[in-house]
């Protein structure tokens, strides 16, 4: 009986914590750091400078697992920018949150089966094995979503860098990046929107 009450308290605590922290919106802004190319200002007559069109990418995740669509538009294509003063959000391998989701479902499924108890008539579980894990999946998803908070931004900077280079083949280098990140944590999933404003410079070849 004591163990059952403890389990109920844990589930209740997780539910209340999730409701409190869910649906919150965060915004991050980043301006230039200390790596701006000084030669651009000293030798501005050697370059053609222009502001690049704003690049915007969106990402999402469900149960902490990064989306297969918005977070993976470029698939295995990468954009490499050396000496680029920006932010790096990294990329979360989907297998990791998937493993923790399965583990949480199994653990909570066991608790759910204990709470449901046995049928007094036939002595069998009121919640059959298999169905208990399915019933626990939404709760496991809530927990996993909190554990992998920020997974909606997985791979976004890589997509932005790839598009930046791919869409501006005539630009020799980029400088003065400004990022805006809008991030929303929901009950079961997350959404993120990243915008990049940046200046591009092309060397004047005589």
XYZ file of C-alpha atoms in Angstrom:
206
model
C 0.000 0.000 0.000
C 2.846 2.357 0.900
C 4.641 1.520 -2.353
C 1.457 2.235 -4.324
C 1.068 5.642 -2.693
C 4.715 6.454 -3.467
C 4.208 5.582 -7.134
C 1.103 7.757 -7.295
C 3.015 10.653 -5.725
C 5.807 10.322 -8.302
C 3.359 10.332 -11.221
C 1.429 13.243 -9.709
C 4.656 15.211 -9.219
C 5.738 14.597 -12.837
C 2.333 15.660 -14.141
C 2.263 18.886 -12.089
C 5.880 19.739 -13.003
C 5.157 19.243 -16.686
C 2.045 21.423 -16.601
C 3.982 24.190 -14.853
C 6.930 24.124 -17.274
C 4.998 23.306 -20.453
C 3.877 25.868 -23.010
C 6.634 28.260 -21.986
C 8.299 30.330 -24.675
C 11.946 31.317 -24.685
C 13.802 33.694 -26.952
C 17.543 33.914 -27.489
C 19.346 36.663 -29.370
C 23.015 36.606 -30.286
C 25.074 39.397 -31.808
C 28.670 39.496 -33.014
C 31.484 38.189 -30.872
C 35.205 38.822 -31.074
C 35.956 37.184 -34.398
C 34.696 39.862 -36.827
C 37.143 40.287 -39.705
C 38.867 43.635 -39.061
C 40.275 43.742 -42.595
C 36.761 44.397 -43.894
C 36.558 47.790 -42.184
C 40.168 48.761 -42.956
C 40.028 47.796 -46.618
C 36.366 48.367 -47.425
C 37.245 49.607 -50.934
C 38.501 46.103 -51.776
C 35.137 44.467 -51.113
C 31.547 44.669 -52.243
C 29.462 44.399 -49.107
C 25.787 43.500 -48.932
C 23.303 42.273 -46.374
C 22.183 38.721 -47.036
C 18.467 37.944 -47.023
C 17.298 36.657 -43.648
C 17.584 32.892 -43.378
C 14.890 31.229 -41.302
C 14.628 27.572 -40.304
C 12.091 25.794 -38.137
C 12.438 22.658 -36.074
C 10.226 20.474 -33.930
C 10.308 17.386 -31.758
C 7.796 14.922 -30.322
C 8.430 13.175 -27.003
C 11.945 14.674 -27.162
C 12.711 13.027 -30.522
C 13.773 15.575 -33.216
C 11.438 15.778 -36.225
C 12.208 13.836 -39.404
C 10.978 16.630 -41.686
C 11.821 20.144 -40.557
C 14.954 19.104 -38.648
C 16.354 17.034 -41.497
C 15.661 18.953 -44.720
C 19.276 18.852 -45.867
C 19.733 15.242 -44.755
C 23.480 14.512 -44.999
C 24.486 17.836 -46.557
C 26.666 20.079 -44.417
C 27.868 23.661 -44.567
C 31.291 24.405 -43.098
C 32.135 27.968 -42.066
C 35.637 28.505 -40.682
C 36.223 31.328 -38.153
C 32.486 31.872 -38.056
C 31.374 33.676 -34.905
C 27.965 32.232 -34.301
C 26.190 29.740 -32.109
C 26.219 25.986 -32.455
C 23.171 24.093 -31.266
C 24.523 20.715 -32.225
C 22.626 17.685 -33.371
C 20.993 15.058 -31.184
C 21.050 11.504 -32.603
C 17.417 10.390 -32.643
C 18.374 7.000 -31.239
C 19.229 8.533 -27.828
C 15.820 10.065 -26.954
C 14.183 7.011 -28.528
C 16.073 4.714 -26.135
C 15.142 6.825 -23.102
C 11.506 6.892 -24.283
C 11.406 3.092 -24.482
C 13.093 2.797 -21.085
C 10.656 5.235 -19.474
C 7.680 3.422 -21.036
C 8.867 0.095 -19.647
C 9.477 1.546 -16.166
C 6.172 3.441 -15.984
C 4.368 0.491 -17.569
C 5.466 -1.666 -14.668
C 4.170 0.904 -12.192
C 0.883 1.182 -14.067
C 0.427 -2.588 -13.852
C 1.044 -2.519 -10.099
C -1.451 0.296 -9.620
C -4.104 -1.523 -11.665
C -3.593 -4.625 -9.493
C -5.021 -8.107 -9.940
C -8.485 -9.241 -10.900
C -10.076 -10.788 -7.810
C -12.044 -13.290 -9.877
C -9.270 -14.866 -11.957
C -6.063 -13.554 -10.329
C -4.836 -12.033 -13.590
C -3.488 -8.543 -14.138
C -6.230 -5.958 -14.663
C -3.879 -4.272 -17.105
C -2.447 -6.972 -19.411
C 1.245 -6.906 -20.323
C 1.633 -4.871 -23.483
C -1.390 -2.728 -22.819
C 0.290 -1.366 -19.688
C 3.245 -0.083 -21.747
C 0.890 1.507 -24.253
C -0.977 3.222 -21.420
C 2.310 4.480 -19.987
C 3.593 5.870 -23.316
C 1.991 9.358 -23.022
C 3.425 9.805 -19.508
C 6.817 8.534 -20.659
C 6.602 10.975 -23.574
C 6.003 13.876 -21.195
C 9.026 12.919 -19.110
C 11.197 12.363 -22.192
C 10.135 15.718 -23.597
C 11.431 17.418 -20.444
C 14.627 15.364 -20.339
C 15.466 16.272 -23.948
C 14.463 19.910 -23.668
C 15.886 21.837 -26.621
C 15.754 18.896 -29.049
C 13.635 20.960 -31.459
C 16.758 22.953 -32.391
C 18.726 19.809 -33.256
C 20.544 20.238 -36.569
C 19.112 23.716 -37.241
C 22.436 25.613 -37.339
C 23.846 23.064 -39.770
C 20.890 23.645 -42.090
C 21.297 27.419 -41.823
C 25.025 27.256 -42.623
C 24.401 24.943 -45.566
C 21.689 27.209 -47.013
C 23.844 30.275 -46.411
C 26.694 28.875 -48.506
C 24.502 27.146 -51.084
C 22.338 30.229 -51.760
C 25.266 32.677 -51.899
C 28.013 31.067 -54.010
C 29.453 34.468 -54.982
C 30.124 35.591 -51.410
C 33.747 35.220 -50.273
C 33.101 35.496 -46.544
C 30.376 36.305 -44.042
C 30.542 38.548 -40.995
C 28.430 40.191 -38.264
C 25.919 37.341 -37.718
C 22.822 38.052 -35.617
C 20.697 35.132 -34.448
C 17.168 35.125 -33.085
C 15.866 31.893 -31.585
C 12.217 31.421 -30.619
C 11.652 28.256 -28.633
C 8.440 26.795 -27.240
C 8.200 23.810 -24.892
C 4.831 22.070 -24.963
C 3.384 19.152 -23.025
C 4.376 16.448 -25.513
C 6.564 18.310 -28.001
C 8.686 21.337 -28.773
C 8.946 23.911 -31.548
C 11.806 26.203 -32.498
C 12.399 28.934 -35.056
C 15.888 30.247 -35.790
C 16.565 33.378 -37.843
C 19.963 34.560 -39.070
C 20.782 38.048 -40.327
C 24.282 38.429 -41.687
C 26.506 40.541 -43.946
C 28.345 39.081 -46.917
C 31.442 40.461 -48.623
C 32.854 39.759 -52.081
C 36.442 40.575 -53.021
C 36.785 43.031 -55.908
C 39.042 41.306 -58.400
C 40.964 43.788 -60.566
